[in-house]
Amino acid sequence: MHGHGGYDSDFSDDEQGGGSSKKRKKTVEDELLLTKPFQKEKYGKVAHKQVAADLLDREEARNRRFHLIAMDAYQRHTKFVNDYILYYGGKREDFKRLGENDKTDLDVIRENHRFLWNEEDEADMTWEKRLAKKYYDKLFKEYCIADLSRYKENKFGFRWRIEKEVISGKGQFFCGNKCCDEKEGLKSWEVNFGYTEHGEKRNALVKLRLCQECSFKLNFHHRRKEIKSTKKRSKTKTESDESPHKNSRSSSSEEASQGKDEGHSSSKRSEDSRNRNAGEEDSASDSELWKGPLPETDEKSQEEEFDDYFQDLFL
């Protein structure tokens, strides 16, 4: 019995249970009708551990990718090296790069540079030789820069001038010794430069512009050949050589001019005579016009002309 004083029935619980089950069926059917074909299923329970682990790995990979993109190449390299040592073990000295065989462009040029390039040297050209040849082509090979620090041992060093030295006048308007900047009393010298290069002995004639003190150092053991300006002498010689030719040319030109003058005078005379004749004819015609009226000429009629014509035919 219930507390309200009414009677209790054994079928009341069954009726209530039946109604709830019907409601559940209706809700399930309604959900099936309302679901769309592209709609995902609803999880009514906790996700599996593998799904959660995959999501975490994906998020971690995204963060790592953004972190690596923010680094430069060197920072990425150090990070990978540190991670390798941390996970797989080893020493950091194993990853250090040996710089013994490293060469800069200057080292390559020093190894393959030549004072003078021949056709034989350009036969087998590697990229190192091409780089040295390109540097050689940029040098100015008129005057040299000398190193006279070991002049007492009769040992000298020569090199060609670079663009900066050519612009400043070093070696031409200033002393060619690399440790001297004197610009007065310069003399030009021609030196037979003998040198060994890549195991070969070679010779080259070199021009130098040195001051008096540096010229003394250059000629300490024996005197070199001095180059003197021979422009004035050459001019006087050429003038003396060309004088007979000039005389002959002047005489021939005078004869030709005389002949031309004679020709011009004769042509002028003929033209004058022609002009005189034309003037006389014009004056005669003018005088005849003013003498009187022109004589009248009898013009024949057309019949008279025909008669004369036929008369000649029938004779």
Coordinates of C-alpha atoms in Angstrom, one line a residue:
M1 CA 0.0 0.0 0.0
H2 CA 1.1 3.6 -0.7
G3 CA 1.3 6.2 1.9
H4 CA -1.7 8.1 0.4
G5 CA -4.1 5.3 1.5
G6 CA -4.9 4.0 -2.0
Y7 CA -4.7 0.5 -3.5
D8 CA -1.6 -0.6 -5.3
S9 CA -1.7 -2.5 -8.6
D10 CA 0.8 -5.0 -9.9
F11 CA 0.4 -3.8 -13.5
S12 CA 1.3 -0.1 -12.9
D13 CA 5.1 -0.6 -13.3
D14 CA 4.7 -2.6 -16.5
E15 CA 2.6 0.1 -18.1
Q16 CA 5.1 2.9 -17.2
G17 CA 8.0 0.8 -18.5
G18 CA 6.1 0.1 -21.8
G19 CA 5.6 3.9 -22.3
S20 CA 9.2 4.7 -21.9
S21 CA 10.3 2.1 -24.3
K22 CA 7.9 3.5 -26.9
K23 CA 9.4 6.9 -26.5
R24 CA 12.9 5.6 -27.0
K25 CA 11.9 3.9 -30.2
K26 CA 10.3 7.1 -31.5
T27 CA 13.4 9.1 -30.7
V28 CA 15.7 6.6 -32.4
E29 CA 13.4 6.6 -35.5
D30 CA 13.3 10.4 -35.5
E31 CA 17.1 10.6 -35.3
L32 CA 17.4 8.1 -38.2
L33 CA 15.1 10.2 -40.3
L34 CA 16.8 13.5 -39.4
T35 CA 20.4 12.2 -40.0
K36 CA 22.0 13.4 -43.3
P37 CA 24.0 11.1 -45.5
F38 CA 27.2 13.1 -45.1
Q39 CA 26.8 13.6 -41.3
K40 CA 29.3 11.9 -39.1
E41 CA 28.3 9.5 -36.4
K42 CA 28.1 10.7 -32.8
Y43 CA 30.4 9.2 -30.3
G44 CA 28.6 8.6 -27.1
K45 CA 31.7 7.3 -25.4
V46 CA 35.4 8.3 -24.8
A47 CA 37.7 8.1 -27.8
H48 CA 40.2 5.4 -28.1
K49 CA 43.8 5.9 -26.9
Q50 CA 45.2 5.5 -30.4
V51 CA 43.0 8.3 -31.8
A52 CA 44.2 10.6 -29.0
A53 CA 47.8 9.6 -29.6
D54 CA 47.5 10.4 -33.3
L55 CA 46.0 13.8 -32.6
L56 CA 48.8 14.6 -30.2
D57 CA 51.5 13.5 -32.7
R58 CA 49.9 15.6 -35.4
E59 CA 49.9 18.7 -33.2
E60 CA 53.4 18.1 -32.1
A61 CA 54.6 17.7 -35.7
R62 CA 52.9 21.0 -36.7
N63 CA 54.6 22.8 -33.8
R64 CA 58.0 21.3 -34.7
R65 CA 57.6 22.3 -38.4
F66 CA 56.9 25.9 -37.5
H67 CA 59.8 25.9 -35.1
L68 CA 62.2 24.6 -37.8
I69 CA 61.0 27.1 -40.4
A70 CA 61.8 29.9 -38.0
M71 CA 65.4 28.7 -37.8
D72 CA 68.2 29.4 -40.3
A73 CA 70.4 26.7 -41.9
Y74 CA 73.1 26.7 -39.2
Q75 CA 70.6 26.6 -36.3
R76 CA 68.8 23.6 -37.9
H77 CA 72.1 21.8 -38.4
T78 CA 73.1 22.3 -34.8
K79 CA 69.7 21.1 -33.6
F80 CA 69.8 18.0 -35.7
V81 CA 73.4 17.2 -34.5
N82 CA 72.4 17.7 -30.8
D83 CA 69.3 15.5 -31.3
Y84 CA 71.4 12.8 -32.9
I85 CA 73.9 12.9 -30.0
L86 CA 71.0 12.9 -27.5
Y87 CA 69.1 9.9 -29.0
Y88 CA 71.9 7.8 -30.5
G89 CA 75.0 8.8 -28.5
G90 CA 78.4 9.8 -29.7
K91 CA 80.9 12.7 -29.4
R92 CA 80.6 16.2 -30.7
E93 CA 84.1 16.1 -32.1
D94 CA 83.0 13.5 -34.6
F95 CA 80.8 16.1 -36.3
K96 CA 83.4 18.8 -36.5
R97 CA 84.4 19.6 -40.1
L98 CA 88.1 19.4 -41.0
G99 CA 89.2 22.6 -42.6
E100 CA 92.7 21.5 -43.7
N101 CA 91.8 21.1 -47.3
D102 CA 89.6 24.2 -47.5
K103 CA 90.8 26.8 -50.2
T104 CA 89.6 30.3 -50.9
D105 CA 89.7 32.0 -54.3
L106 CA 92.9 33.7 -53.3
D107 CA 94.6 30.4 -52.5
V108 CA 93.5 28.9 -55.8
I109 CA 94.9 32.0 -57.7
R110 CA 98.2 31.7 -55.8
E111 CA 98.6 28.1 -56.7
N112 CA 97.7 28.4 -60.4
H113 CA 99.0 32.0 -61.2
R114 CA 101.5 32.5 -64.0
F115 CA 103.5 35.6 -64.7
L116 CA 103.0 35.0 -68.5
W117 CA 100.5 32.7 -70.1
N118 CA 101.4 30.8 -73.2
E119 CA 99.3 28.7 -75.6
E120 CA 100.6 25.5 -74.1
D121 CA 99.4 26.7 -70.7
E122 CA 95.9 27.1 -72.0
A123 CA 95.7 23.6 -73.4
D124 CA 94.2 21.8 -70.4
M125 CA 92.2 24.3 -68.5
T126 CA 90.6 23.3 -65.2
W127 CA 88.3 25.6 -63.2
E128 CA 91.3 26.6 -61.0
K129 CA 93.3 27.6 -64.1
R130 CA 90.4 29.4 -65.6
L131 CA 90.0 31.4 -62.4
A132 CA 93.8 32.3 -62.4
K133 CA 93.6 33.2 -66.1
K134 CA 90.6 35.5 -65.5
Y135 CA 92.6 37.3 -62.8
Y136 CA 95.6 37.5 -65.2
D137 CA 93.5 39.1 -67.9
K138 CA 92.5 41.9 -65.6
L139 CA 96.2 42.9 -64.9
F140 CA 97.9 45.7 -66.8
K141 CA 101.1 44.4 -68.4
E142 CA 103.0 47.6 -69.4
Y143 CA 105.0 48.4 -66.3
C144 CA 105.9 46.2 -63.3
I145 CA 106.0 46.7 -59.6
A146 CA 109.3 45.5 -58.1
D147 CA 110.4 44.2 -54.7
L148 CA 114.0 45.3 -54.2
S149 CA 114.3 44.3 -50.5
R150 CA 116.9 41.6 -51.4
Y151 CA 118.9 43.5 -54.0
K152 CA 122.2 42.7 -52.4
E153 CA 121.6 39.0 -53.1
N154 CA 120.7 39.9 -56.7
K155 CA 117.2 38.6 -56.1
F156 CA 114.2 40.6 -57.3
G157 CA 110.5 40.1 -57.3
F158 CA 108.2 41.5 -60.1
R159 CA 104.5 41.5 -60.6
W160 CA 102.1 43.3 -62.9
R161 CA 100.0 46.3 -61.9
I162 CA 96.4 46.2 -60.8
E163 CA 93.7 48.6 -61.8
K164 CA 94.0 50.6 -58.6
E165 CA 97.7 51.2 -59.1
V166 CA 97.2 52.2 -62.8
I167 CA 94.6 54.8 -61.7
S168 CA 96.9 56.2 -59.0
G169 CA 100.0 56.2 -61.4
K170 CA 102.0 53.8 -59.3
G171 CA 104.8 52.2 -61.4
Q172 CA 104.6 54.9 -64.2
F173 CA 104.4 58.3 -62.6
F174 CA 105.6 57.2 -59.2
C175 CA 108.5 54.9 -58.4
G176 CA 107.9 51.2 -59.3
N177 CA 109.4 50.0 -56.0
K178 CA 106.6 48.8 -53.8
C179 CA 108.1 50.6 -50.8
C180 CA 108.8 53.9 -52.5
D181 CA 106.5 56.7 -53.7
E182 CA 109.1 59.1 -55.3
K183 CA 107.9 60.8 -58.4
E184 CA 111.0 62.9 -59.5
G185 CA 114.0 61.8 -61.4
L186 CA 112.4 58.6 -62.7
K187 CA 114.2 56.4 -65.2
S188 CA 112.9 53.6 -67.3
W189 CA 114.8 50.2 -67.2
E190 CA 114.4 47.0 -69.2
V191 CA 115.2 43.9 -67.2
N192 CA 115.5 40.3 -68.4
F193 CA 113.5 38.7 -65.6
G194 CA 114.4 35.0 -65.1
Y195 CA 112.1 33.0 -62.9
T196 CA 111.0 29.4 -62.1
E197 CA 107.3 28.7 -62.2
H198 CA 105.6 25.4 -61.7
G199 CA 109.0 23.7 -62.1
E200 CA 109.8 25.5 -65.4
K201 CA 112.5 28.1 -66.0
R202 CA 111.3 31.1 -68.0
N203 CA 112.5 34.5 -69.1
A204 CA 110.6 37.7 -69.7
L205 CA 111.6 41.3 -70.6
V206 CA 110.1 43.7 -68.0
K207 CA 109.9 47.5 -67.9
L208 CA 110.4 49.4 -64.7
R209 CA 110.2 53.1 -63.7
L210 CA 112.5 53.7 -60.7
C211 CA 113.9 56.7 -58.9
Q212 CA 117.6 57.3 -58.5
E213 CA 118.0 55.4 -55.2
C214 CA 116.0 52.4 -56.4
S215 CA 117.8 52.5 -59.7
F216 CA 121.1 52.1 -57.7
K217 CA 119.6 49.1 -56.0
L218 CA 118.5 47.5 -59.3
N219 CA 122.0 48.0 -60.8
F220 CA 123.9 47.0 -57.6
H221 CA 125.6 44.0 -59.2
H222 CA 125.5 44.9 -62.9
R223 CA 124.0 47.7 -64.9
R224 CA 120.7 47.1 -66.7
K225 CA 119.6 48.5 -70.0
E226 CA 118.2 52.0 -69.7
I227 CA 115.3 53.0 -72.0
K228 CA 115.7 56.6 -73.2
S229 CA 113.2 58.6 -75.1
T230 CA 114.2 58.6 -78.8
K231 CA 111.3 60.6 -80.2
K232 CA 113.3 63.8 -81.1
R233 CA 116.0 61.9 -82.8
S234 CA 113.6 59.8 -84.8
K235 CA 111.7 63.0 -85.8
T236 CA 114.9 64.6 -87.1
K237 CA 115.9 61.5 -89.0
T238 CA 112.5 61.1 -90.6
E239 CA 112.6 64.8 -91.6
S240 CA 116.0 64.5 -93.2
D241 CA 115.0 61.3 -95.0
E242 CA 111.8 62.9 -96.3
S243 CA 113.4 66.2 -97.4
P244 CA 114.6 64.9 -101.0
H245 CA 111.2 63.3 -101.4
K246 CA 109.5 66.5 -100.4
N247 CA 111.7 68.5 -102.9
S248 CA 110.9 66.1 -105.7
R249 CA 107.2 66.2 -104.8
S250 CA 107.3 70.1 -104.6
S251 CA 109.0 70.3 -108.1
S252 CA 106.5 67.8 -109.6
S253 CA 103.6 69.7 -108.0
E254 CA 105.0 73.0 -109.4
E255 CA 105.1 71.5 -112.9
A256 CA 101.7 70.1 -112.6
S257 CA 100.4 73.5 -111.3
Q258 CA 102.1 75.2 -114.3
G259 CA 100.5 72.8 -116.7
K260 CA 97.2 73.3 -115.0
D261 CA 97.6 77.1 -115.3
E262 CA 98.4 76.9 -119.0
G263 CA 95.4 74.7 -119.5
H264 CA 93.2 77.1 -117.6
S265 CA 94.5 80.1 -119.6
S266 CA 93.9 78.3 -122.9
S267 CA 90.4 77.3 -121.9
K268 CA 89.8 80.9 -120.7
R269 CA 90.9 82.3 -124.1
S270 CA 88.6 79.9 -126.0
E271 CA 85.7 80.9 -123.7
D272 CA 86.4 84.6 -124.2
S273 CA 86.5 84.2 -128.0
R274 CA 83.2 82.3 -127.9
N275 CA 81.6 85.0 -125.8
R276 CA 82.9 87.7 -128.2
N277 CA 81.4 85.9 -131.2
A278 CA 78.1 85.5 -129.5
G279 CA 78.1 89.2 -128.4
E280 CA 78.9 90.3 -132.0
E281 CA 76.0 88.1 -133.4
D282 CA 73.6 89.5 -130.8
S283 CA 74.6 93.1 -131.6
A284 CA 74.2 92.4 -135.4
S285 CA 70.8 91.0 -134.9
D286 CA 69.8 94.0 -132.7
S287 CA 71.1 96.5 -135.3
E288 CA 69.1 94.8 -138.1
L289 CA 65.9 95.0 -136.1
W290 CA 66.3 98.8 -135.7
K291 CA 67.0 99.5 -139.4
G292 CA 63.4 99.4 -140.5
P293 CA 60.2 97.3 -140.8
L294 CA 60.5 93.8 -141.8
P295 CA 59.9 93.0 -145.6
E296 CA 56.5 91.6 -146.3
T297 CA 56.4 88.1 -147.6
D298 CA 53.7 87.0 -150.0
E299 CA 52.0 83.9 -148.7
K300 CA 50.5 81.5 -151.2
S301 CA 47.0 80.3 -150.9
Q302 CA 46.2 76.6 -150.6
E303 CA 45.0 76.4 -154.2
E304 CA 48.2 77.8 -155.6
E305 CA 50.2 75.4 -153.5
F306 CA 48.2 72.5 -155.0
D307 CA 48.7 73.8 -158.5
D308 CA 52.4 74.0 -158.1
Y309 CA 52.4 70.5 -156.6
F310 CA 50.4 68.9 -159.4
Q311 CA 52.4 70.8 -162.0
D312 CA 55.5 69.2 -160.8
L313 CA 53.9 65.8 -161.0
F314 CA 52.6 66.0 -164.5
L315 CA 55.8 67.3 -166.1

